[in-house]
Amino acid sequence: MIIAIDGTLASGKGTIARRLSRWYGLPHMDTGRLYRATGVAAMNKGADFDDPDALAEVARSLDLNDYEEALLRTAEAGQAASKVAAIPAVRAALLELQRAFAHQPKGAVLDGRDIGTVVCPDADVKLWIDASVERRATRRWKELTEKGETLSLEDMIAQLKERDERDRNRQDAPMIAAADSVLIDTTHLTIDAAVDKVRAAVEAVIAQKPESSGP
Ligand code: DC
């Protein structure tokens, strides 16, 4: 069973994906990590962010073991990720990696922005997770300030809007809900309540697909 989870930044999709992966015993890929690692590697190498070929080469030669989680979670890494993610050659370089992961014998849970539309249009279950920009910015701001980053909530809201805009308006694989996805709004939900709702949605989709291979 392939579960595709897309949605906006800090909507809760990462936590939801990890919990579903545990619940159904499926491997999980956080595809944003690929773009973050590409962005960080490009910065480290001093690559020209206006040179698509150089950035695609960085993506092709990526070794995910090189990157500590904390390094990939900074606001700077997120900005760099959003920039490289807008480049078609970078997306092409990362596509096969994601598809190969999804098509393991048991299936997989993948979360990102274009899993249901581009990476796995054939996914058994597609979810779109969203929340208001203020709620998402507050969540991400708390996470970052707890880690010692200093930025105001207003700056966080502005950054989030800028990234949403870039992710939504890029030409290649823009961030958009697949037509056949189930929409979950987490604005007023705790993470546990959101996971319960998502699990119910997954069960409903599975129940409607008797031919599916099941969890
Ligand atoms: O989910 P995240 O914040 O870790 O993602 C980092 C950036 O990568 C974000 O700006 C969107 C981009 N991304 C993407 O374009 N496609 C994906 N499948 C996953 C992430």
Coordinates of C-alpha atoms and ligand atoms in Angstrom, one line a residue:
M1 CA 0.0 0.0 0.0
I2 CA 1.4 3.4 -1.0
I3 CA 0.2 6.4 1.2
A4 CA 0.9 9.8 -0.3
I5 CA 0.8 12.7 2.1
D6 CA 1.1 16.2 0.7
G7 CA 0.5 19.5 2.2
T8 CA 1.8 22.9 3.3
L9 CA 4.8 23.5 5.6
A10 CA 4.1 22.9 9.3
S11 CA 0.7 21.5 8.6
G12 CA 1.5 18.5 10.7
K13 CA 2.1 16.2 7.6
G14 CA 5.5 15.0 8.8
T15 CA 4.2 13.8 12.2
I16 CA 1.1 12.3 10.6
A17 CA 3.3 10.5 8.1
R18 CA 5.6 9.0 10.8
R19 CA 2.6 7.9 12.9
L20 CA 0.9 6.2 9.9
S21 CA 4.1 4.5 8.9
R22 CA 4.3 3.0 12.4
W23 CA 0.7 2.1 12.5
Y24 CA 0.7 0.3 9.2
G25 CA 4.3 -1.0 9.5
L26 CA 5.4 0.7 6.3
P27 CA 8.7 2.4 5.6
H28 CA 8.5 6.2 5.5
M29 CA 10.3 8.8 3.4
D30 CA 10.3 12.5 4.2
T31 CA 10.9 13.8 0.7
G32 CA 11.4 17.4 1.9
R33 CA 14.6 16.1 3.4
L34 CA 16.0 15.4 -0.1
Y35 CA 15.4 19.0 -1.1
R36 CA 16.8 20.4 2.2
A37 CA 19.9 18.3 1.8
T38 CA 20.3 19.5 -1.8
G39 CA 19.9 23.1 -0.6
V40 CA 22.4 22.7 2.2
A41 CA 24.9 20.8 0.0
A42 CA 24.6 23.6 -2.6
M43 CA 25.3 26.2 0.0
N44 CA 28.3 24.3 1.4
K45 CA 29.8 23.8 -2.0
G46 CA 29.2 27.5 -2.8
A47 CA 27.1 26.5 -5.9
D48 CA 25.5 29.2 -7.9
F49 CA 21.8 29.1 -7.1
D50 CA 21.1 30.6 -10.6
D51 CA 22.8 27.6 -12.3
P52 CA 20.3 24.8 -12.7
D53 CA 22.9 22.3 -14.1
A54 CA 25.2 22.8 -11.1
L55 CA 22.3 22.4 -8.7
A56 CA 21.1 19.2 -10.5
E57 CA 24.6 17.8 -10.2
V58 CA 24.5 18.5 -6.4
A59 CA 21.2 16.6 -6.2
R60 CA 22.5 13.7 -8.2
S61 CA 25.6 13.3 -6.0
L62 CA 23.6 13.6 -2.7
D63 CA 24.6 11.4 0.2
L64 CA 21.8 11.7 2.7
N65 CA 24.0 10.2 5.4
D66 CA 26.2 13.3 5.3
Y67 CA 23.6 15.5 6.9
E68 CA 22.6 15.8 10.5
E69 CA 18.9 16.3 11.1
A70 CA 19.4 19.6 13.0
L71 CA 21.4 21.1 10.1
L72 CA 18.5 20.3 7.7
R73 CA 15.9 21.8 10.0
T74 CA 17.1 25.4 10.1
A75 CA 15.1 28.2 8.5
E76 CA 18.1 28.8 6.2
A77 CA 18.0 25.2 5.0
G78 CA 14.3 25.5 4.4
Q79 CA 14.7 28.6 2.2
A80 CA 17.5 27.0 0.2
A81 CA 15.3 23.8 -0.2
S82 CA 12.4 25.9 -1.5
K83 CA 14.8 27.5 -4.1
V84 CA 16.3 24.3 -5.4
A85 CA 12.9 22.6 -5.4
A86 CA 11.7 25.2 -8.0
I87 CA 14.3 23.8 -10.5
P88 CA 13.0 21.1 -12.9
A89 CA 16.4 19.5 -13.3
V90 CA 16.8 19.1 -9.5
R91 CA 13.3 17.6 -9.3
A92 CA 14.1 15.2 -12.1
A93 CA 17.3 14.1 -10.4
L94 CA 15.4 13.3 -7.2
L95 CA 12.3 11.6 -8.8
E96 CA 13.6 8.1 -9.3
L97 CA 14.9 7.9 -5.8
Q98 CA 11.4 8.7 -4.5
R99 CA 9.6 6.3 -6.9
A100 CA 12.0 3.4 -6.1
F101 CA 11.3 4.0 -2.4
A102 CA 7.5 4.0 -2.9
H103 CA 7.5 0.8 -4.9
Q104 CA 9.0 -1.5 -2.4
P105 CA 7.1 -4.8 -2.0
K106 CA 5.2 -3.7 1.1
G107 CA 4.6 -0.2 -0.2
A108 CA 5.5 3.0 1.8
V109 CA 4.4 6.3 3.2
L110 CA 5.9 9.3 1.5
D111 CA 5.3 12.9 2.5
G112 CA 6.0 16.0 0.5
R113 CA 4.4 18.4 -1.9
D114 CA 3.9 16.4 -5.1
I115 CA 3.7 12.8 -4.0
G116 CA 0.0 12.3 -5.0
T117 CA 0.4 14.3 -8.2
V118 CA 3.8 13.5 -9.7
V119 CA 5.8 11.0 -7.7
C120 CA 3.0 8.4 -7.0
P121 CA -0.1 9.3 -9.0
D122 CA -1.0 5.6 -8.5
A123 CA -0.9 5.8 -4.7
D124 CA -3.6 3.8 -2.9
V125 CA -4.4 6.7 -0.5
K126 CA -3.7 10.4 -1.1
L127 CA -4.0 12.9 1.7
W128 CA -3.7 16.7 1.6
I129 CA -2.9 18.3 5.0
D130 CA -3.3 22.0 5.6
A131 CA -3.9 24.6 8.3
S132 CA -4.1 28.4 8.4
V133 CA -0.9 30.3 7.8
E134 CA -0.9 31.9 11.2
R135 CA -1.3 28.5 12.9
R136 CA 1.5 26.9 10.9
A137 CA 3.8 29.9 11.4
T138 CA 3.2 29.7 15.2
R139 CA 4.0 26.0 15.3
R140 CA 7.2 26.4 13.2
W141 CA 8.3 29.5 15.1
K142 CA 7.9 27.7 18.5
E143 CA 10.0 24.8 17.1
L144 CA 12.8 27.1 15.8
T145 CA 12.9 29.4 18.9
E146 CA 13.1 26.3 21.2
K147 CA 16.2 25.3 19.2
G148 CA 17.7 28.8 19.8
E149 CA 17.0 30.5 16.5
T150 CA 16.0 34.1 16.9
L151 CA 13.3 35.4 14.6
S152 CA 10.0 37.2 15.2
L153 CA 6.7 35.5 14.6
E154 CA 6.0 38.2 12.1
D155 CA 9.1 37.3 10.1
M156 CA 8.1 33.6 10.4
I157 CA 4.7 34.4 8.9
A158 CA 6.3 36.4 6.1
Q159 CA 8.8 33.6 5.4
L160 CA 6.1 31.0 5.3
K161 CA 4.0 33.1 2.9
E162 CA 7.0 33.5 0.6
R163 CA 7.7 29.8 0.6
D164 CA 4.1 28.8 0.1
E165 CA 4.0 31.2 -2.8
R166 CA 7.2 29.8 -4.4
D167 CA 6.0 26.2 -3.9
R168 CA 2.6 26.9 -5.3
N169 CA 3.6 28.9 -8.3
R170 CA 6.6 27.0 -9.6
Q171 CA 6.1 25.6 -13.1
D172 CA 7.3 22.1 -12.4
A173 CA 5.3 20.0 -9.9
P174 CA 3.7 22.9 -8.1
M175 CA 2.3 22.3 -4.6
I176 CA -1.3 21.4 -5.2
A177 CA -3.8 18.9 -3.8
A178 CA -4.4 15.9 -6.1
A179 CA -7.9 15.9 -7.3
D180 CA -8.5 12.5 -5.6
S181 CA -7.0 13.4 -2.3
V182 CA -8.7 13.5 1.1
L183 CA -8.4 17.0 2.6
I184 CA -7.6 17.4 6.3
D185 CA -7.4 20.8 8.0
T186 CA -5.4 20.7 11.2
T187 CA -5.9 24.4 12.2
H188 CA -8.0 23.5 15.2
L189 CA -6.8 20.0 15.9
T190 CA -4.2 18.7 18.3
I191 CA -1.7 16.3 16.6
D192 CA -3.4 13.3 18.2
A193 CA -6.8 14.4 16.9
A194 CA -5.4 15.0 13.5
V195 CA -3.8 11.5 13.4
D196 CA -7.1 10.0 14.4
K197 CA -8.9 11.8 11.7
V198 CA -6.3 10.9 9.1
R199 CA -6.4 7.2 10.1
A200 CA -10.2 7.2 9.8
A201 CA -9.8 8.7 6.4
V202 CA -7.3 6.1 5.3
E203 CA -9.5 3.2 6.6
A204 CA -12.4 4.7 4.7
V205 CA -10.4 4.8 1.5
I206 CA -9.1 1.2 2.0
A207 CA -12.7 0.0 2.7
Q208 CA -13.8 1.4 -0.6
K209 CA -11.0 -0.4 -2.5
P210 CA -11.5 -4.1 -1.9
E211 CA -9.0 -4.9 -4.7
S212 CA -6.2 -3.0 -2.8
S213 CA -3.5 -5.2 -1.3
G214 CA -4.2 -3.8 2.1
P215 CA -1.7 -2.8 4.9
Ligands
DC1 O1 8.5 19.8 3.8 P1 9.8 20.6 3.9 O2 9.7 21.9 4.6 O3 10.9 19.8 4.5 O4 10.3 20.9 2.4 C1 11.3 21.6 2.1 C2 11.1 22.3 0.7 O5 11.2 21.3 -0.3 C3 9.8 23.0 0.6 O6 10.0 24.4 0.2 C4 9.1 22.3 -0.6 C5 10.1 21.4 -1.2 N1 9.5 20.1 -1.5 C6 9.0 19.9 -2.7 O7 9.0 20.7 -3.6 N2 8.5 18.6 -3.0 C7 8.5 17.7 -2.1 N3 8.0 16.4 -2.5 C8 9.0 17.9 -0.8 C9 9.4 19.1 -0.5

